[in-house]
Amino acid sequence: MSLWEYANPKRFMGWTRPVLPWTFALAGLCLAVGLIWGFFFTPDDFRQGSTVKIIYLHVPAALMAINAWIMMLVASLIWVVRRHHVSALAARAAAPVGVVMTLIALFTGGIWGQPMWGTYWAWDPRLTSFLILFLFYLGYIALWEAIEDPDTAADLTSVLCMVGSIFAILSRYAVLFWNQGLHQGASLSLDAEENVADVFWFPLLVCIAGFVLLFIALVLMRTRTEIRVRRMRALEARMRRA
Amino acid sequence: MLTVSNLTCARGGVPVLSGVSFEVASGDALILRGPNGIGKTTLLRTLAGLQPALVGTVDYPEDAGAYASHADGIKAALTVTENLQFWADVYEGSGSGRTLRETALEAFDLLDLHNRMGGTLSAGQKRRLGLARLAVTARKVLFLDEPTVSLDRPSVKLFADWLHDHLSNGGIAVIATHIDLGLDAPELDLTPFKAALDQGGSDEAFL
Amino acid sequence: MLTVSNLTCARGGVPVLSGVSFEVASGDALILRGPNGIGKTTLLRTLAGLQPALVGTVDYPEDAGAYASHADGIKAALTVTENLQFWADVYEGSGSGRTLRETALEAFDLLDLHNRMGGTLSAGQKRRLGLARLAVTARKVLFLDEPTVSLDRPSVKLFADWLHDHLSNGGIAVIATHIDLGLDAPELDLTPFKAALDQGGSDEAFL
Amino acid sequence: MPDLGTYAVEVLSAYAVSIALLAAIVGLSWRRYVRVRAALERVEKND
Amino acid sequence: MIALLLRDLRLAVRAGGGFGLGLAFFLIVVVLVPFGVGPETELLSRIAPGILWVASLLAALLSLDRIFALDYEDGSLALLATSPLPLEGVALMKALAHWITTGLPLTIAAPALGFLLSLAPEAYVFLLLSLLIGTPALSMIGTFGAALTVGLRRGGLLLSLLVLPLYVPTLIFGAEAVRRGADALDPTGALLLLGGITAGTFALLPFATAAVLRINLR
Amino acid sequence: MIALLLRDLRLAVRAGGGFGLGLAFFLIVVVLVPFGVGPETELLSRIAPGILWVASLLAALLSLDRIFALDYEDGSLALLATSPLPLEGVALMKALAHWITTGLPLTIAAPALGFLLSLAPEAYVFLLLSLLIGTPALSMIGTFGAALTVGLRRGGLLLSLLVLPLYVPTLIFGAEAVRRGADALDPTGALLLLGGITAGTFALLPFATAAVLRINLR
Ligand code: HEM
Ligand SMILES: Nc1ncnc2c1ncn2[C@@H]1O[C@H](COP(=O)(O)OP(=O)(O)OP(=O)(O)O)[C@@H](O)[C@H]1O
Ligand SMILES: Nc1ncnc2c1ncn2[C@@H]1O[C@H](COP(=O)(O)OP(=O)(O)OP(=O)(O)O)[C@@H](O)[C@H]1O
Ligand SMILES: [Mg+2]
Ligand SMILES: [Mg+2]
């Protein structure tokens, strides 16, 4: 049996039913541990004071905001190439979760910006690219909502996602060209020199794991919902024709 | 020669007709009949290649088909002549556009109206222009969706005559209609081909 | 009672029909005939009050007329029920909207489709919905422009039956059509009323 | 409760906003999940 | 008339258009300006009142042509004109529906966007107030413009051309009120004038709109 | 294909739309900004490059929905899709027609409007150049967006929402080129990148547009 079989709606409903509660539980556990650890049991940074605690929300959310889009891109490609319905529905299910992640990254970043840079919002390249990403998410969701026929909607949003990805990367370069910016560079690199201190690093890792798991759990749950909606439509159509 | 075998076609993701098979030889016409909503328009769109068939095949010489829908595609701001000339150019690239256009205008009694804007035509005049467009494409295999809607009797006659000529030159026509065209052509009632439930629509995977 | 006397009507500033006079008593229908472009649509629009008459008068009880044009005014994004309910509300303000709607749906065999979006109907189904709209307005004097275009025979029958009921309740209908409706009503051929040139169009002042 | 110093408002509001947003998406997804499941069951029963 | 309002609102929501999108356009215009003008906060905060008002105006403008065009094309407008509803009422309801789907969400969202342009904190109240008072006038004037151009198939740009000069007074007083608020001056004068414009348009334009519609339907 | 281009241009001129109005909209946006922002020359001259580019972008945006909507509604698009013209060619011609009726007149008129906003004299050359290189990309991207939303009756605002983020890179490089020109810095980098975007969009988007059209006609 090939891997693709798991993308059959019925099989998908089957194997996600037992998996879903565990994913949620694990996500909750990781988030609770990571956030409590980070909030109560880490010291203040010598420069940033207690604001470092924001990192436990900000960084995982920012990572997931980008990863959600990448996941949507992959799912769209699978839909276009192999036409697996679950794949298209998963892309649809992921988008609102991605929006929430983007919003969390933007809000926590903004709140962090006030003490650090003296302003809630600055047109820094990193922040600006996130704003653009937010707009891409909005457009993508709006297109899904606007189209009646689900297959047409899946096709069109897939094309949008692919074209949008190219332009999102372009925007990132454009924004860098436009403004040099205040935001720090990536410091999660494996290069120990610039890495954050271990005290912050471990709870952060737990939080990132929590966000990833939460994302997976939410996408699975929402995909299940989307599948049920499709099934309901199909049954209703059958009843109408009977 | 138009060959359709075991065709299933869907509208809005729901299969509408299934197992449709027929052949139309050069010089023949086929009239599609069936109650409202059975799927005549859907079938014609599938034949014309506007939407993919779910199952089955449609076969006719490439680049020989022309489609005329409920909507005529007439531009309100172009004159009758300009409207026709545009389609002649699209279908031919170049060449005999002028003469083709003239004969089409004549065949559908549009010579008097040739300088009128498309938008100021009456319903039947618009329809005649839409039919003249077909004449101008010079395609052999025609898919016509209720071509005589809004036409008065003399105009229906004009159309029947033109179609007769077209067929005797080896053309093919598949026509959906509710009214009598005065053509003697075989009829195909689509009612028996109404798709049963769950016959491969996009929802099938969810049932 | 509908009385039209010595009417001249124009389209796009050019007089199209002139000297049209007729009367239709309660309970009667009148069928307008004439070749394409003679001015049937123009006449109906004038009767319905959408455009002023150049000369002559049109007389029927105020707030009793309803008009149905080539275009149906169906919203693609509203369901069949919602489309009808809207017109019921517009014409009634309140009250018996629900029951009216139900009877209209039934009269035009739309009960099965009542939850479909307007945009996903076939041509004939749309037309039926357009006719159901008329039923819902509960107006006495109807001006119908080719009401049975795209309808299959059973649907034409539905319409004829409904119209028959309407007339026997004292209604009036003026209908432009090219096809036979199976009504026995007097016909008026508009050909003799074709307006001569320079008959009071907006250009007249310059002649 | 750790001492958050001068930045108490910022840190707390960041946590509040984020947790509220997460709760919102989880809650909304869950509500729709339950509703759709119930609706589907109704449809399947009629079937 | 309520039925018409409800239908229009429902259509706006149903078609995926409506509320969300007028807002989205406003958001995007505000976001684009820094890309064009450059990222300096101080500069942005100076132009913020003007840009916010111009952006709301453009957002309102963009959806104007839908007010009548769709109803005209599918024949509903002719049917409405022969219905018992007075055309003046139709005009008023159309303007109201446009405001509810465009002006109102815009007003509510404007403060959040003021943020992106670093608007002075004192100005927020007046931004909100001026938009609340001013946007209904934008919708009513726009409805009139839409009625003027409804017969013309591609009236969209012509519509903007006709309507924008009519928008100028509203824009001037609206932006001025916010600017004065930002500079800690007294903005009541501007706000009062804005209110006057709105009251005036609603008193007069429904009649003009109905007249124009009648002519265009002829 | 030339026939299609000519038809579209003729329709644009005939219907009173086309050339004049895209321009007029551009003019009016540029004129409105001083009303909103206030009349100080020094401020206006600083924001001029950005505003001019944002205004051209909005002018282009406003007429996008016409690219396919009319042809879709009257059935021409389905007839074109069954005609011997490749849909990719149709997409390209549509973009070209849009550029000729909107982008080109805009480019020619922009210097005159730079004047109204007291644009720095050194920047005029770069304004012209950047618009000439950049506006075709706006038309092509817009055509793609129009194809995406063509089935949806009120796609207009959705279209803006989809298209505007796609416009961001073009806007940034375009405005940056003019800004650098005004500040006497070297704008060639920005202009080259702008050219790259235009070339890229014309190489790829006709195919995406045709694919999307096929789906929407299904
Ligand atoms: C709305 C505003 C903001 C957004 C959208 C944003 C976005 C991001 C993103 C995407 C990352 C992940 C980067 C990576 O790991 O490669 C990140 C990390 C980070 N951000 Fe922000 N940020 C914002 C504001 C801020 C502010 C105001 C600060 C505080 C000074 C800040 C501090 C950090 C830190 C310390 C990290 C983690 C270390 C790192 O990976 O560089 N951010 N942010
Ligand atoms: N866009 C659409 N989405 C979903 N279903 C549709 C759509 N268009 C039509 N249908 C449905 O598909 C079926 C076939 O429609 P079609 O238009 O092919 O019928 P038809 O035979 O041409 O009818 P008519 O004689 O009324 O034109 C109908 O039941 C119709 O309601
Ligand atoms: N908008 C318009 N502007 C100018 N002339 C028009 C306009 N609409 C129609 N006409 C012309 O007015 C005349 C009458 O048109 P009308 O639509 O009333 O004809 P009709 O009898 O309804 O024809 P049909 O049977 O084809 O519907 C026709 O010659 C037509 O060309
Ligand atoms: Mg049909
Ligand atoms: Mg007529």
Short mmCIF file of N, CA, C and O in Angstrom, two decimals, chain C residues 45 48 50-52 63 65 67-69 71-75 77-79 82 86-87 89-91 117 133 139, chain E residues 1 3-5 7 10-11 14-15 70-71 73-85 214 217-218:
data_model
loop_
_atom_site.label_atom_id
_atom_site.label_comp_id
_atom_site.label_asym_id
_atom_site.label_seq_id
_atom_site.Cartn_x
_atom_site.Cartn_y
_atom_site.Cartn_z
N ARG C 45 -42.12 47.92 -22.40
CA ARG C 45 -41.44 48.83 -21.46
C ARG C 45 -42.23 50.12 -21.29
O ARG C 45 -42.31 50.68 -20.19
N ALA C 48 -45.21 49.41 -19.12
CA ALA C 48 -44.84 49.21 -17.72
C ALA C 48 -44.38 50.50 -17.06
O ALA C 48 -44.17 50.56 -15.86
N LEU C 50 -41.56 52.16 -17.79
CA LEU C 50 -40.12 52.33 -17.72
C LEU C 50 -39.63 53.44 -18.62
O LEU C 50 -38.57 54.01 -18.40
N GLN C 51 -40.39 53.72 -19.69
CA GLN C 51 -40.01 54.85 -20.53
C GLN C 51 -41.26 55.61 -20.89
O GLN C 51 -42.35 55.04 -20.96
N PRO C 52 -41.14 56.91 -21.07
CA PRO C 52 -42.33 57.70 -21.35
C PRO C 52 -42.81 57.48 -22.78
O PRO C 52 -42.01 57.18 -23.67
N ASP C 63 -50.49 51.07 -9.56
CA ASP C 63 -49.91 50.02 -8.73
C ASP C 63 -50.51 48.65 -8.99
O ASP C 63 -50.70 47.84 -8.08
N GLY C 65 -49.49 47.04 -12.11
CA GLY C 65 -48.71 46.44 -13.17
C GLY C 65 -47.44 45.74 -12.68
O GLY C 65 -46.86 46.13 -11.68
N TYR C 67 -43.84 43.82 -14.53
CA TYR C 67 -43.15 43.67 -15.80
C TYR C 67 -42.11 42.57 -15.69
O TYR C 67 -41.46 42.41 -14.66
N ALA C 68 -42.01 41.74 -16.72
CA ALA C 68 -40.95 40.73 -16.74
C ALA C 68 -40.21 40.85 -18.07
O ALA C 68 -40.83 40.79 -19.13
N SER C 69 -38.92 41.07 -17.98
CA SER C 69 -38.16 41.37 -19.19
C SER C 69 -37.38 40.14 -19.64
O SER C 69 -37.48 39.07 -19.07
N ALA C 71 -34.39 39.83 -19.18
CA ALA C 71 -33.51 39.51 -18.04
C ALA C 71 -34.37 39.27 -16.80
O ALA C 71 -35.36 39.94 -16.58
N ASP C 72 -33.96 38.30 -16.01
CA ASP C 72 -34.82 37.85 -14.93
C ASP C 72 -34.59 38.51 -13.58
O ASP C 72 -35.39 38.37 -12.67
N GLY C 73 -33.45 39.18 -13.43
CA GLY C 73 -33.15 39.77 -12.13
C GLY C 73 -32.93 38.76 -11.03
O GLY C 73 -33.24 39.02 -9.87
N ILE C 74 -32.37 37.61 -11.40
CA ILE C 74 -32.10 36.59 -10.39
C ILE C 74 -30.69 36.77 -9.85
O ILE C 74 -29.75 36.92 -10.61
N LYS C 75 -30.57 36.77 -8.53
CA LYS C 75 -29.26 36.95 -7.92
C LYS C 75 -28.57 35.59 -7.79
O LYS C 75 -29.11 34.67 -7.17
N ALA C 77 -26.15 34.74 -6.01
CA ALA C 77 -25.67 34.38 -4.67
C ALA C 77 -26.80 34.20 -3.67
O ALA C 77 -26.56 33.98 -2.50
N LEU C 78 -28.05 34.30 -4.13
CA LEU C 78 -29.17 34.03 -3.23
C LEU C 78 -29.81 32.71 -3.65
O LEU C 78 -29.83 32.37 -4.83
N THR C 79 -30.38 32.00 -2.69
CA THR C 79 -31.06 30.78 -3.05
C THR C 79 -32.37 31.12 -3.73
O THR C 79 -32.83 32.27 -3.73
N GLU C 82 -34.77 32.62 -1.29
CA GLU C 82 -34.42 33.99 -0.91
C GLU C 82 -34.73 34.97 -2.04
O GLU C 82 -35.22 36.08 -1.81
N PHE C 86 -37.48 37.92 -1.42
CA PHE C 86 -37.16 39.32 -1.58
C PHE C 86 -38.25 40.05 -2.37
O PHE C 86 -38.74 41.10 -1.95
N TRP C 87 -38.64 39.47 -3.49
CA TRP C 87 -39.66 40.16 -4.30
C TRP C 87 -41.00 40.17 -3.59
O TRP C 87 -41.75 41.15 -3.70
N ASP C 89 -41.40 40.47 -0.43
CA ASP C 89 -41.29 41.56 0.54
C ASP C 89 -41.43 42.91 -0.14
O ASP C 89 -42.09 43.82 0.38
N VAL C 90 -40.78 43.05 -1.28
CA VAL C 90 -40.84 44.35 -1.96
C VAL C 90 -42.27 44.67 -2.34
O VAL C 90 -42.72 45.80 -2.21
N TYR C 91 -43.01 43.67 -2.80
CA TYR C 91 -44.35 43.97 -3.28
C TYR C 91 -45.40 44.02 -2.18
O TYR C 91 -46.47 44.55 -2.35
N MET C 117 -28.60 27.78 -5.15
CA MET C 117 -28.23 29.15 -5.44
C MET C 117 -28.73 29.52 -6.84
O MET C 117 -28.69 28.70 -7.75
N ARG C 133 -41.44 34.67 -9.77
CA ARG C 133 -41.39 36.02 -9.24
C ARG C 133 -42.68 36.78 -9.55
O ARG C 133 -43.23 37.48 -8.70
N ARG C 139 -49.62 40.99 -8.65
CA ARG C 139 -50.15 42.11 -9.42
C ARG C 139 -51.14 41.60 -10.44
O ARG C 139 -51.03 40.47 -10.93
N MET E 1 -38.69 48.27 2.14
CA MET E 1 -37.36 48.88 2.02
C MET E 1 -36.35 48.13 2.88
O MET E 1 -35.20 47.95 2.47
N ALA E 3 -36.46 45.09 3.40
CA ALA E 3 -36.15 43.87 2.65
C ALA E 3 -34.99 44.12 1.69
O ALA E 3 -34.08 43.30 1.56
N LEU E 4 -35.01 45.29 1.05
CA LEU E 4 -33.94 45.63 0.12
C LEU E 4 -32.62 45.75 0.84
O LEU E 4 -31.59 45.21 0.40
N LEU E 5 -32.66 46.45 1.99
CA LEU E 5 -31.43 46.60 2.76
C LEU E 5 -30.87 45.25 3.16
O LEU E 5 -29.69 44.95 3.00
N ARG E 7 -31.48 42.35 1.81
CA ARG E 7 -30.98 41.60 0.66
C ARG E 7 -29.59 42.07 0.28
O ARG E 7 -28.69 41.26 0.04
N ARG E 10 -27.08 40.86 2.73
CA ARG E 10 -26.88 39.43 2.60
C ARG E 10 -26.02 39.12 1.38
O ARG E 10 -25.10 38.32 1.43
N LEU E 11 -26.32 39.82 0.27
CA LEU E 11 -25.53 39.61 -0.93
C LEU E 11 -24.08 39.98 -0.67
O LEU E 11 -23.15 39.31 -1.12
N ARG E 14 -22.65 37.15 1.45
CA ARG E 14 -22.66 35.90 0.71
C ARG E 14 -21.56 35.84 -0.32
O ARG E 14 -20.82 34.86 -0.43
N ALA E 15 -21.45 36.90 -1.08
CA ALA E 15 -20.54 36.85 -2.22
C ALA E 15 -19.10 36.98 -1.77
O ALA E 15 -18.21 37.18 -2.58
N LEU E 70 -24.79 45.75 -10.73
CA LEU E 70 -25.25 44.36 -10.79
C LEU E 70 -26.76 44.31 -10.95
O LEU E 70 -27.29 43.54 -11.75
N ASP E 71 -27.45 45.13 -10.18
CA ASP E 71 -28.90 45.13 -10.29
C ASP E 71 -29.35 45.60 -11.66
O ASP E 71 -30.39 45.17 -12.17
N GLU E 73 -27.65 45.16 -14.51
CA GLU E 73 -27.35 44.17 -15.55
C GLU E 73 -28.27 42.97 -15.52
O GLU E 73 -28.64 42.45 -16.57
N ASP E 74 -28.63 42.52 -14.34
CA ASP E 74 -29.49 41.34 -14.33
C ASP E 74 -30.97 41.72 -14.35
O ASP E 74 -31.82 40.86 -14.19
N GLY E 75 -31.26 42.98 -14.57
CA GLY E 75 -32.64 43.39 -14.73
C GLY E 75 -33.36 43.75 -13.44
O GLY E 75 -34.47 44.27 -13.49
N SER E 76 -32.75 43.49 -12.28
CA SER E 76 -33.46 43.78 -11.03
C SER E 76 -33.85 45.24 -10.91
O SER E 76 -34.89 45.57 -10.34
N LEU E 77 -32.99 46.11 -11.42
CA LEU E 77 -33.24 47.53 -11.20
C LEU E 77 -34.52 47.96 -11.93
O LEU E 77 -35.35 48.67 -11.37
N ALA E 78 -34.68 47.47 -13.16
CA ALA E 78 -35.90 47.78 -13.90
C ALA E 78 -37.11 47.21 -13.15
O ALA E 78 -38.15 47.87 -13.06
N LEU E 79 -36.94 46.02 -12.60
CA LEU E 79 -38.05 45.42 -11.87
C LEU E 79 -38.34 46.22 -10.60
O LEU E 79 -39.49 46.42 -10.23
N LEU E 80 -37.29 46.68 -9.92
CA LEU E 80 -37.50 47.49 -8.72
C LEU E 80 -38.20 48.80 -9.07
O LEU E 80 -39.05 49.28 -8.31
N ALA E 81 -37.82 49.36 -10.21
CA ALA E 81 -38.40 50.64 -10.59
C ALA E 81 -39.90 50.49 -10.89
O ALA E 81 -40.66 51.43 -10.72
N THR E 82 -40.32 49.32 -11.35
CA THR E 82 -41.74 49.13 -11.59
C THR E 82 -42.45 48.53 -10.37
O THR E 82 -43.60 48.17 -10.44
N SER E 83 -41.74 48.43 -9.25
CA SER E 83 -42.32 47.86 -8.03
C SER E 83 -42.88 48.98 -7.16
O SER E 83 -42.66 50.15 -7.44
N PRO E 84 -43.60 48.62 -6.11
CA PRO E 84 -44.19 49.69 -5.28
C PRO E 84 -43.18 50.50 -4.47
O PRO E 84 -43.55 51.54 -3.93
N LEU E 85 -41.94 50.05 -4.37
CA LEU E 85 -40.97 50.85 -3.62
C LEU E 85 -40.72 52.18 -4.33
O LEU E 85 -40.50 52.20 -5.53
N ARG E 214 -34.22 57.16 -12.89
CA ARG E 214 -35.35 57.10 -13.81
C ARG E 214 -34.90 57.38 -15.23
O ARG E 214 -35.32 56.72 -16.18
N LEU E 217 -32.89 54.48 -16.74
CA LEU E 217 -33.62 53.25 -17.02
C LEU E 217 -34.46 53.38 -18.28
O LEU E 217 -34.95 52.40 -18.80
N ARG E 218 -34.63 54.61 -18.74
CA ARG E 218 -35.56 54.88 -19.82
C ARG E 218 -35.22 54.06 -21.06
O ARG E 218 -34.07 53.90 -21.40
#
